[in-house]
PDB file of C-alpha atoms in Angstrom:
ATOM      1  CA  LYS A 296     -18.456 -25.302 -56.381  1.00  0.00           C
ATOM      2  CA  ILE A 297     -18.758 -24.523 -59.963  1.00  0.00           C
ATOM      3  CA  HIS A 298     -20.915 -25.821 -62.321  1.00  0.00           C
ATOM      4  CA  MET A 299     -19.315 -25.812 -65.641  1.00  0.00           C
ATOM      5  CA  SER A 300     -21.325 -26.635 -68.935  1.00  0.00           C
ATOM      6  CA  GLY A 301     -20.733 -26.352 -72.664  1.00  0.00           C
ATOM      7  CA  ALA A 302     -20.446 -28.289 -75.745  1.00  0.00           C
ATOM      8  CA  LEU A 303     -17.539 -31.018 -77.431  1.00  0.00           C
ATOM      9  CA  GLY A 304     -17.213 -32.188 -80.943  1.00  0.00           C
ATOM     10  CA  GLY A 305     -14.591 -34.722 -82.059  1.00  0.00           C
ATOM     11  CA  GLY A 306     -13.658 -38.113 -83.417  1.00  0.00           C
ATOM     12  CA  GLN A 307     -12.973 -41.641 -82.058  1.00  0.00           C
ATOM     13  CA  ILE A 308     -11.601 -44.849 -83.731  1.00  0.00           C
ATOM     14  CA  GLY A 309     -12.717 -48.544 -81.832  1.00  0.00           C
ATOM     15  CA  CYS A 310     -12.322 -52.193 -83.153  1.00  0.00           C
ATOM     16  CA  ASN A 311     -15.451 -54.449 -82.273  1.00  0.00           C
ATOM     17  CA  TYR A 312     -15.606 -58.557 -82.524  1.00  0.00           C
ATOM     18  CA  GLN A 313     -19.140 -59.748 -82.903  1.00  0.00           C
ATOM     19  CA  TRP A 314     -19.743 -63.311 -81.616  1.00  0.00           C
ATOM     20  CA  GLY A 315     -23.568 -64.584 -82.122  1.00  0.00           C
ATOM     21  CA  THR A 316     -25.470 -61.668 -80.434  1.00  0.00           C
ATOM     22  CA  TRP A 317     -22.793 -60.495 -78.323  1.00  0.00           C
ATOM     23  CA  VAL A 318     -20.121 -57.711 -79.743  1.00  0.00           C
ATOM     24  CA  PHE A 319     -16.659 -57.322 -77.641  1.00  0.00           C
ATOM     25  CA  GLY A 320     -14.870 -54.169 -78.321  1.00  0.00           C
ATOM     26  CA  VAL A 321     -12.723 -51.094 -77.572  1.00  0.00           C
ATOM     27  CA  GLU A 322     -12.306 -47.716 -78.655  1.00  0.00           C
ATOM     28  CA  GLY A 323     -10.745 -44.308 -77.984  1.00  0.00           C
ATOM     29  CA  ASP A 324     -11.797 -41.245 -78.930  1.00  0.00           C
ATOM     30  CA  GLY A 325     -10.513 -37.363 -78.525  1.00  0.00           C
ATOM     31  CA  SER A 326     -13.047 -33.820 -78.626  1.00  0.00           C
ATOM     32  CA  VAL A 327     -12.285 -30.286 -78.457  1.00  0.00           C
ATOM     33  CA  VAL A 328     -13.971 -28.957 -75.814  1.00  0.00           C
ATOM     34  CA  GLN A 329     -15.559 -25.237 -75.294  1.00  0.00           C
ATOM     35  CA  SER A 330     -16.928 -26.024 -71.593  1.00  0.00           C
ATOM     36  CA  ASP A 331     -16.425 -23.610 -68.461  1.00  0.00           C
ATOM     37  CA  GLY A 332     -17.690 -22.317 -64.931  1.00  0.00           C
ATOM     38  CA  GLN A 333     -16.935 -19.558 -62.533  1.00  0.00           C
ATOM     39  CA  GLY A 334     -18.081 -18.510 -59.150  1.00  0.00           C
ATOM     40  CA  ASN A 335     -16.808 -16.333 -55.868  1.00  0.00           C
ATOM     41  CA  GLU A 336     -14.310 -17.229 -52.968  1.00  0.00           C
ATOM     42  CA  ASN A 337     -14.703 -15.481 -50.134  1.00  0.00           C
ATOM     43  CA  PHE A 338     -11.772 -15.620 -47.752  1.00  0.00           C
ATOM     44  CA  PRO A 339     -11.807 -14.608 -44.264  1.00  0.00           C
ATOM     45  CA  GLY A 340      -9.813 -11.732 -43.770  1.00  0.00           C
ATOM     46  CA  ARG A 341      -8.819 -11.547 -46.965  1.00  0.00           C
ATOM     47  CA  LEU A 342      -9.855 -10.244 -50.643  1.00  0.00           C
ATOM     48  CA  THR A 343     -12.883 -11.966 -52.485  1.00  0.00           C
ATOM     49  CA  PHE A 344     -11.649 -13.996 -55.614  1.00  0.00           C
ATOM     50  CA  ARG A 345     -12.971 -14.710 -58.704  1.00  0.00           C
ATOM     51  CA  ASP A 346     -12.629 -18.397 -59.844  1.00  0.00           C
ATOM     52  CA  GLN A 347     -13.047 -19.667 -63.337  1.00  0.00           C
ATOM     53  CA  THR A 348     -12.449 -23.459 -64.331  1.00  0.00           C
ATOM     54  CA  THR A 349     -12.742 -23.771 -68.124  1.00  0.00           C
ATOM     55  CA  GLU A 350     -12.024 -27.643 -70.336  1.00  0.00           C
ATOM     56  CA  HIS A 351     -10.319 -27.594 -73.685  1.00  0.00           C
ATOM     57  CA  TRP A 352      -9.831 -31.567 -74.348  1.00  0.00           C
ATOM     58  CA  LEU A 353     -10.929 -35.195 -73.262  1.00  0.00           C
ATOM     59  CA  ALA A 354      -9.990 -38.241 -74.413  1.00  0.00           C
ATOM     60  CA  THR A 355     -11.066 -41.706 -73.564  1.00  0.00           C
ATOM     61  CA  ALA A 356      -9.952 -45.181 -73.735  1.00  0.00           C
ATOM     62  CA  ARG A 357     -12.553 -47.651 -73.418  1.00  0.00           C
ATOM     63  CA  ALA A 358     -13.689 -51.371 -73.393  1.00  0.00           C
ATOM     64  CA  ARG A 359     -17.024 -51.590 -74.270  1.00  0.00           C
ATOM     65  CA  LEU A 360     -19.421 -55.353 -73.898  1.00  0.00           C
ATOM     66  CA  GLY A 361     -22.789 -55.138 -76.598  1.00  0.00           C
ATOM     67  CA  TYR A 362     -25.306 -57.032 -76.942  1.00  0.00           C
ATOM     68  CA  ALA A 363     -26.929 -57.088 -80.932  1.00  0.00           C
ATOM     69  CA  GLN A 364     -30.046 -57.819 -82.249  1.00  0.00           C
ATOM     70  CA  ASP A 365     -31.374 -56.980 -85.668  1.00  0.00           C
ATOM     71  CA  LYS A 366     -29.445 -53.800 -86.555  1.00  0.00           C
ATOM     72  CA  TRP A 367     -29.380 -52.625 -82.978  1.00  0.00           C
ATOM     73  CA  LEU A 368     -26.543 -53.018 -80.748  1.00  0.00           C
ATOM     74  CA  VAL A 369     -27.091 -51.540 -76.665  1.00  0.00           C
ATOM     75  CA  TYR A 370     -23.317 -51.574 -74.752  1.00  0.00           C
ATOM     76  CA  VAL A 371     -21.759 -50.622 -71.753  1.00  0.00           C
ATOM     77  CA  THR A 372     -18.767 -49.195 -71.898  1.00  0.00           C
ATOM     78  CA  GLY A 373     -15.774 -47.876 -69.454  1.00  0.00           C
ATOM     79  CA  GLY A 374     -12.192 -47.403 -68.890  1.00  0.00           C
ATOM     80  CA  GLY A 375      -9.855 -44.397 -68.547  1.00  0.00           C
ATOM     81  CA  ALA A 376     -10.110 -40.196 -69.440  1.00  0.00           C
ATOM     82  CA  TRP A 377      -7.948 -37.198 -69.399  1.00  0.00           C
ATOM     83  CA  THR A 378      -8.876 -33.941 -70.254  1.00  0.00           C
ATOM     84  CA  GLU A 379      -6.819 -30.471 -69.671  1.00  0.00           C
ATOM     85  CA  LEU A 380      -8.440 -27.548 -67.397  1.00  0.00           C
ATOM     86  CA  GLN A 381      -7.673 -24.059 -66.935  1.00  0.00           C
ATOM     87  CA  THR A 382      -8.093 -22.453 -63.603  1.00  0.00           C
ATOM     88  CA  THR A 383      -7.774 -18.703 -63.226  1.00  0.00           C
ATOM     89  CA  VAL A 384      -8.268 -17.100 -60.019  1.00  0.00           C
ATOM     90  CA  SER A 385      -8.539 -12.827 -59.727  1.00  0.00           C
ATOM     91  CA  PRO A 386      -9.251 -10.408 -57.460  1.00  0.00           C
ATOM     92  CA  VAL A 387     -13.175  -9.346 -57.794  1.00  0.00           C
ATOM     93  CA  SER A 388     -11.471  -5.960 -59.257  1.00  0.00           C
ATOM     94  CA  GLY A 389     -10.034  -7.908 -61.715  1.00  0.00           C
ATOM     95  CA  ILE A 390      -6.587  -6.006 -60.982  1.00  0.00           C
ATOM     96  CA  LEU A 391      -4.414  -9.246 -61.457  1.00  0.00           C
ATOM     97  CA  ALA A 392      -4.853 -12.940 -62.607  1.00  0.00           C
ATOM     98  CA  ALA A 393      -3.341 -16.043 -62.133  1.00  0.00           C
ATOM     99  CA  ILE A 394      -4.307 -18.651 -64.983  1.00  0.00           C
ATOM    100  CA  GLN A 395      -2.846 -22.130 -64.405  1.00  0.00           C
ATOM    101  CA  LYS A 396      -3.304 -25.403 -66.841  1.00  0.00           C
ATOM    102  CA  ASN A 397      -3.128 -29.244 -65.382  1.00  0.00           C
ATOM    103  CA  THR A 398      -3.954 -32.336 -67.321  1.00  0.00           C
ATOM    104  CA  LEU A 399      -6.342 -34.562 -65.133  1.00  0.00           C
ATOM    105  CA  SER A 400      -6.924 -38.703 -65.266  1.00  0.00           C
ATOM    106  CA  GLY A 401      -9.807 -40.620 -64.196  1.00  0.00           C
ATOM    107  CA  TRP A 402     -12.089 -43.293 -65.143  1.00  0.00           C
ATOM    108  CA  THR A 403     -15.651 -43.240 -67.034  1.00  0.00           C
ATOM    109  CA  VAL A 404     -18.541 -45.689 -67.519  1.00  0.00           C
ATOM    110  CA  GLY A 405     -21.694 -45.514 -69.447  1.00  0.00           C
ATOM    111  CA  PHE A 406     -23.921 -46.920 -72.397  1.00  0.00           C
ATOM    112  CA  GLY A 407     -25.412 -46.672 -75.370  1.00  0.00           C
ATOM    113  CA  ALA A 408     -27.032 -47.420 -78.465  1.00  0.00           C
ATOM    114  CA  GLU A 409     -26.325 -48.121 -81.853  1.00  0.00           C
ATOM    115  CA  TYR A 410     -28.436 -48.639 -85.239  1.00  0.00           C
ATOM    116  CA  ALA A 411     -26.941 -49.877 -88.281  1.00  0.00           C
ATOM    117  CA  LEU A 412     -27.580 -48.019 -91.200  1.00  0.00           C
ATOM    118  CA  GLY A 413     -26.236 -50.057 -94.018  1.00  0.00           C
ATOM    119  CA  TYR A 414     -23.627 -50.147 -96.325  1.00  0.00           C
ATOM    120  CA  GLY A 415     -20.936 -49.643 -93.187  1.00  0.00           C
ATOM    121  CA  TRP A 416     -23.045 -46.838 -91.770  1.00  0.00           C
ATOM    122  CA  SER A 417     -24.234 -46.284 -87.999  1.00  0.00           C
ATOM    123  CA  ILE A 418     -25.710 -43.904 -86.042  1.00  0.00           C
ATOM    124  CA  LYS A 419     -25.093 -43.722 -82.086  1.00  0.00           C
ATOM    125  CA  GLY A 420     -25.781 -41.826 -78.720  1.00  0.00           C
ATOM    126  CA  GLU A 421     -24.225 -42.753 -75.562  1.00  0.00           C
ATOM    127  CA  TYR A 422     -23.733 -41.509 -71.962  1.00  0.00           C
ATOM    128  CA  LEU A 423     -20.769 -41.367 -69.747  1.00  0.00           C
ATOM    129  CA  TYR A 424     -19.923 -40.759 -65.913  1.00  0.00           C
ATOM    130  CA  MET A 425     -16.407 -38.883 -65.530  1.00  0.00           C
ATOM    131  CA  ASP A 426     -14.482 -38.793 -62.416  1.00  0.00           C
ATOM    132  CA  PHE A 427     -11.127 -37.404 -62.557  1.00  0.00           C
ATOM    133  CA  SER A 428      -8.703 -36.671 -60.013  1.00  0.00           C
ATOM    134  CA  SER A 429      -8.072 -34.073 -57.969  1.00  0.00           C
ATOM    135  CA  SER A 430      -5.893 -31.233 -58.994  1.00  0.00           C
ATOM    136  CA  ASN A 431      -3.848 -28.528 -57.240  1.00  0.00           C
ATOM    137  CA  TYR A 432      -3.407 -25.100 -58.240  1.00  0.00           C
ATOM    138  CA  PHE A 433      -1.901 -21.685 -57.121  1.00  0.00           C
ATOM    139  CA  SER A 434       0.468 -23.429 -54.382  1.00  0.00           C
ATOM    140  CA  PRO A 435       1.618 -21.119 -51.805  1.00  0.00           C
ATOM    141  CA  THR A 436       4.647 -20.427 -53.530  1.00  0.00           C
ATOM    142  CA  THR A 437       2.940 -19.169 -56.697  1.00  0.00           C
ATOM    143  CA  PRO A 438       4.020 -15.412 -56.780  1.00  0.00           C
ATOM    144  CA  PHE A 439       0.481 -14.497 -57.256  1.00  0.00           C
ATOM    145  CA  ASN A 440      -0.611 -16.333 -54.543  1.00  0.00           C
ATOM    146  CA  GLY A 441       1.285 -14.470 -52.048  1.00  0.00           C
ATOM    147  CA  GLY A 442      -0.355 -15.862 -48.597  1.00  0.00           C
ATOM    148  CA  PHE A 443      -3.748 -14.515 -49.983  1.00  0.00           C
ATOM    149  CA  LEU A 444      -4.952 -17.934 -50.625  1.00  0.00           C
ATOM    150  CA  GLY A 445      -3.465 -19.364 -47.918  1.00  0.00           C
ATOM    151  CA  SER A 446      -2.857 -22.749 -49.372  1.00  0.00           C
ATOM    152  CA  ASP A 447      -3.404 -24.147 -52.340  1.00  0.00           C
ATOM    153  CA  TYR A 448      -6.373 -23.983 -54.540  1.00  0.00           C
ATOM    154  CA  ASN A 449      -7.870 -27.660 -55.117  1.00  0.00           C
ATOM    155  CA  VAL A 450      -9.834 -28.710 -58.318  1.00  0.00           C
ATOM    156  CA  ARG A 451     -11.940 -31.993 -58.769  1.00  0.00           C
ATOM    157  CA  LEU A 452     -13.472 -32.564 -61.509  1.00  0.00           C
ATOM    158  CA  ARG A 453     -16.996 -34.497 -62.251  1.00  0.00           C
ATOM    159  CA  GLN A 454     -18.825 -34.852 -65.081  1.00  0.00           C
ATOM    160  CA  SER A 455     -21.678 -36.397 -67.653  1.00  0.00           C
ATOM    161  CA  VAL A 456     -21.437 -36.199 -71.262  1.00  0.00           C
ATOM    162  CA  ALA A 457     -24.214 -37.271 -73.524  1.00  0.00           C
ATOM    163  CA  ARG A 458     -23.202 -37.434 -76.922  1.00  0.00           C
ATOM    164  CA  PHE A 459     -24.627 -38.519 -80.443  1.00  0.00           C
ATOM    165  CA  GLY A 460     -22.690 -39.681 -83.220  1.00  0.00           C
ATOM    166  CA  MET A 461     -22.249 -41.203 -87.029  1.00  0.00           C
ATOM    167  CA  ASN A 462     -19.737 -44.237 -87.259  1.00  0.00           C
ATOM    168  CA  TYR A 463     -17.981 -46.139 -90.606  1.00  0.00           C
ATOM    169  CA  LYS A 464     -17.401 -49.792 -89.958  1.00  0.00           C
ATOM    170  CA  PHE A 465     -14.244 -50.897 -92.008  1.00  0.00           C
ATOM    171  CA  ASP A 466     -14.322 -54.542 -92.632  1.00  0.00           C
ATOM    172  CA  TRP A 467     -10.651 -55.237 -94.301  1.00  0.00           C
ATOM    173  CA  GLY A 468     -11.703 -59.158 -94.136  1.00  0.00           C
ATOM    174  CA  GLY A 469     -14.159 -58.362 -97.098  1.00  0.00           C
ATOM    175  CA  PRO A 470     -17.174 -56.539 -98.028  1.00  0.00           C
ATOM    176  CA  VAL A 471     -18.828 -54.469 -95.706  1.00  0.00           C
ATOM    177  CA  VAL A 472     -21.490 -55.882 -93.692  1.00  0.00           C
ATOM    178  CA  ALA A 473     -23.133 -54.833 -90.822  1.00  0.00           C
ATOM    179  CA  ASN A 474     -24.575 -57.372 -88.401  1.00  0.00           C
ATOM    180  CA  TYR A 475     -26.651 -55.767 -86.074  1.00  0.00           C
TER     181      TYR A 475
END
């Protein structure tokens, strides 16, 4: 089990429709991520290996349902998530290393709040939980593996993301007005 930590930065685009106090929307986002973790694996009768897993980017496409009151919007969100993981496995001696990148897909759910500052600007904070499918690295036929690992190296990523941001709302139907 490897525990990863790091930071991310990116942007988002979306569309919301407010009907009374209810807000319905969709949004997509993309982030550059610098998150990693490492650990050691001991294989009986074999070498001890150092594993490092690094996340490079993250993207989500989500639906959003919220309740607006005055300048506040509280919402729940959910949809699909994608990320790229790089796994490096090397003997503790560090003489040789195998590196492989895979793109993982999964799902995400979360909640957040947004506050309208005025003139189309708002600030928001949200929490997302993400669960990605398992991905196999270094199959037994990989030249580096050569039977040392004995089988595929399996990675499954589950992560929590807390993020804060600033949004600008475009209103192509007239002047910019933040209803919430």
